[in-house]
Amino acid sequence: MSFTIYLARHGQTTLNKYRRLQGWCDAPLTEQGLEDARIAGKHLRHIKFTAAYSSDTLRAMRTRDLILKENENNQPETFESMNFREQGFGYFEGADSGHVWTMVGLPENAKTYYEIIDKLGFAATRDLLHKNDPFGDAEDDQTYWNRIQAGFEQLKATYDNGENILLVSHSLTIRTIIDHFAPEYNAPVEGPKNGSVSKLNVTDDGKITVEYYNHFLDGEEY
């Protein structure tokens, strides 16, 4: 089992622009978001993809298709997977992010998302949001990580011969993946830019390593 995943973040959306929480809810790409996707496509234009995946949100699918439009090779088959969706924020979907994290964090003596992350870490922060959701719909950490793992297991069961796979996902999901497999990148604090690319290698024994994280500049490796 050996293949490569090019993990890209979708382009900017209107909810990104207005600093609103955006998990399972969706919003269209802005003009900047369309450009983010095109730039990512140009950075990856030389890669011959066997398949191209995205989460099943419109913003991820649109970004995936714009990336492929720039590619110099034959177009691969495309797939959508809910396993690589963003974290589900439940009741807090679409709300002002600063307001939500202040409300949730103050009882923990933290006023911002980064203060909460610094104090509790990724997993406990997800559990805290779930605890504070009056409907109980925000994903807790175990539920969230289980579906991401299921997504990777699906890929491992499908590819094993040096394939290049495009996967378009979301900020917190990418940060969670990178933090799990390569904590030295400090992904909880250094989030991926819209349209950025991270490269994962899956080895013959199923081990996942990170070759690079959050590349978005012209002079960087792709």
XYZ file of C-alpha atoms in Angstrom:
222
model
C 0.000 0.000 0.000
C 1.668 3.185 -1.178
C 0.104 6.349 -2.568
C 0.178 10.129 -2.224
C -2.557 12.524 -1.156
C -2.492 16.177 -2.185
C -4.699 17.721 0.500
C -6.029 21.140 -0.525
C -8.202 23.613 1.323
C -11.179 25.022 -0.571
C -11.158 28.628 -1.729
C -12.491 31.496 0.350
C -16.280 31.592 0.827
C -18.584 34.397 1.867
C -18.776 32.930 5.388
C -14.968 32.770 5.553
C -14.844 36.422 4.525
C -17.280 37.454 7.236
C -15.567 35.271 9.879
C -18.568 33.038 10.434
C -18.382 29.429 11.589
C -18.818 27.185 8.566
C -18.872 23.460 9.088
C -21.629 21.445 7.491
C -23.451 24.548 6.260
C -22.286 25.866 2.911
C -21.596 29.167 1.199
C -20.434 30.058 -2.324
C -16.865 30.880 -3.195
C -16.070 34.571 -3.387
C -14.157 36.015 -6.328
C -11.057 35.590 -4.173
C -12.113 32.004 -3.514
C -12.370 31.263 -7.220
C -8.881 32.688 -7.648
C -7.627 30.621 -4.680
C -8.806 27.479 -6.481
C -7.291 28.493 -9.811
C -3.934 29.236 -8.174
C -3.973 25.849 -6.430
C -4.731 24.282 -9.804
C -1.749 26.001 -11.391
C 0.498 24.810 -8.566
C -0.695 21.235 -9.127
C -1.062 21.339 -12.902
C 1.858 18.952 -13.481
C 0.507 16.227 -11.152
C -1.195 13.304 -12.880
C -4.056 12.410 -10.567
C -5.575 8.942 -10.511
C -8.676 10.254 -8.723
C -9.926 13.503 -7.223
C -11.913 13.580 -4.001
C -13.616 16.327 -2.066
C -15.993 16.575 0.819
C -19.629 16.619 -0.255
C -19.971 20.391 0.248
C -20.398 22.653 -2.763
C -17.418 24.828 -1.824
C -15.095 21.812 -1.795
C -16.515 20.292 -4.994
C -16.277 23.629 -6.818
C -12.666 24.063 -5.707
C -11.789 20.502 -6.759
C -13.235 21.040 -10.231
C -11.428 24.359 -10.691
C -8.144 22.750 -9.635
C -8.634 19.976 -12.182
C -9.504 22.484 -14.907
C -5.917 23.775 -14.731
C -4.370 20.303 -14.953
C -2.171 19.373 -17.917
C -3.107 15.676 -17.796
C -6.202 13.624 -18.500
C -9.077 14.377 -16.144
C -9.477 11.784 -13.365
C -12.711 10.388 -11.987
C -14.151 12.540 -9.192
C -15.737 11.479 -5.899
C -17.373 13.101 -2.884
C -17.034 11.853 0.693
C -18.824 13.149 3.774
C -15.981 11.664 5.828
C -13.794 14.627 4.873
C -16.336 17.317 5.722
C -15.449 20.129 8.063
C -16.164 19.786 11.761
C -19.911 20.061 12.375
C -20.723 23.087 14.543
C -24.381 22.218 15.103
C -26.353 25.080 16.651
C -23.398 27.426 16.106
C -23.275 27.026 12.303
C -23.107 30.408 10.587
C -22.620 32.348 13.812
C -19.941 34.992 14.331
C -16.862 32.967 15.249
C -15.452 35.471 17.735
C -18.741 35.671 19.607
C -19.114 31.884 19.794
C -15.621 31.209 21.087
C -15.874 33.986 23.673
C -19.186 32.617 24.933
C -17.908 29.038 25.043
C -14.457 29.883 26.345
C -15.148 32.359 29.158
C -16.166 29.671 31.679
C -12.781 28.069 30.896
C -10.989 31.412 31.427
C -10.278 31.747 27.710
C -11.665 34.503 25.476
C -10.617 33.433 21.977
C -10.422 30.252 19.919
C -6.640 30.220 20.137
C -6.714 30.683 23.895
C -9.108 27.731 24.156
C -6.921 25.610 21.883
C -3.814 26.548 23.837
C -5.468 25.614 27.112
C -7.482 22.522 26.130
C -6.151 21.239 22.790
C -8.147 20.269 19.689
C -10.012 17.263 21.093
C -11.257 18.890 24.292
C -12.248 22.042 22.370
C -14.545 19.984 20.148
C -16.017 18.290 23.207
C -16.523 21.692 24.849
C -18.456 23.002 21.843
C -20.589 19.853 21.806
C -21.303 20.292 25.520
C -22.423 23.900 24.978
C -24.662 23.165 21.978
C -28.259 23.321 23.286
C -29.300 20.852 20.577
C -26.318 18.557 21.068
C -25.603 18.601 17.329
C -22.032 19.959 17.339
C -19.681 17.033 16.753
C -17.764 15.720 19.740
C -14.170 14.706 19.150
C -14.684 10.944 18.973
C -17.496 11.209 16.433
C -15.485 13.664 14.356
C -12.259 11.667 14.338
C -14.052 8.375 13.656
C -15.382 9.665 10.337
C -12.016 11.074 9.291
C -10.406 7.714 10.032
C -13.149 6.015 8.021
C -12.281 8.275 5.091
C -8.618 7.290 5.224
C -9.509 3.608 5.535
C -11.624 3.917 2.399
C -8.689 5.415 0.503
C -6.301 2.743 1.797
C -8.692 0.024 0.670
C -8.886 1.527 -2.829
C -5.337 2.642 -3.682
C -2.026 0.841 -3.222
C 0.143 1.321 -6.293
C 1.774 4.734 -6.238
C -1.317 6.719 -7.181
C -1.648 10.488 -6.772
C -4.934 11.463 -5.146
C -6.345 14.981 -4.930
C -8.437 15.613 -1.810
C -10.149 18.963 -1.188
C -11.238 19.523 2.390
C -11.539 22.214 5.058
C -9.490 24.249 7.517
C -10.116 22.453 10.814
C -10.186 19.042 9.175
C -6.822 19.670 7.511
C -5.403 21.063 10.745
C -6.662 18.050 12.679
C -5.126 15.629 10.184
C -1.786 17.417 10.136
C -1.697 17.765 13.919
C -2.399 14.036 14.326
C 0.312 12.838 11.951
C 2.858 15.682 12.211
C 2.358 17.819 15.351
C 5.646 19.598 14.705
C 3.866 21.827 12.157
C 1.797 23.417 14.959
C -1.288 23.261 12.755
C -3.744 24.178 15.566
C -2.226 27.658 15.551
C -0.872 27.899 11.992
C -3.988 27.155 9.934
C -3.921 26.442 6.184
C -4.582 29.257 3.759
C -7.541 29.005 1.404
C -6.273 27.180 -1.680
C -3.176 25.868 0.080
C -1.822 22.352 -0.470
C -0.388 19.821 1.971
C 1.196 16.553 0.854
C 0.652 13.244 2.640
C 2.379 9.971 1.859
C 0.749 6.649 2.702
C 3.388 3.918 2.986
C 3.157 0.194 2.264
C 2.274 -0.547 5.899
C -0.493 2.053 5.930
C 1.466 4.658 7.874
C 0.674 8.281 6.976
C 3.454 10.875 6.935
C 3.367 14.568 6.049
C 5.862 15.729 3.416
C 4.833 19.389 3.595
C 2.038 21.556 4.973
C 0.228 24.709 3.857
C 2.076 25.482 0.641
C 0.483 28.294 -1.358
C 3.323 30.409 -2.752
C 4.662 30.086 -6.295
C 8.189 29.241 -5.205
C 7.214 26.387 -2.895
C 7.389 22.648 -3.597
C 4.293 20.898 -5.027
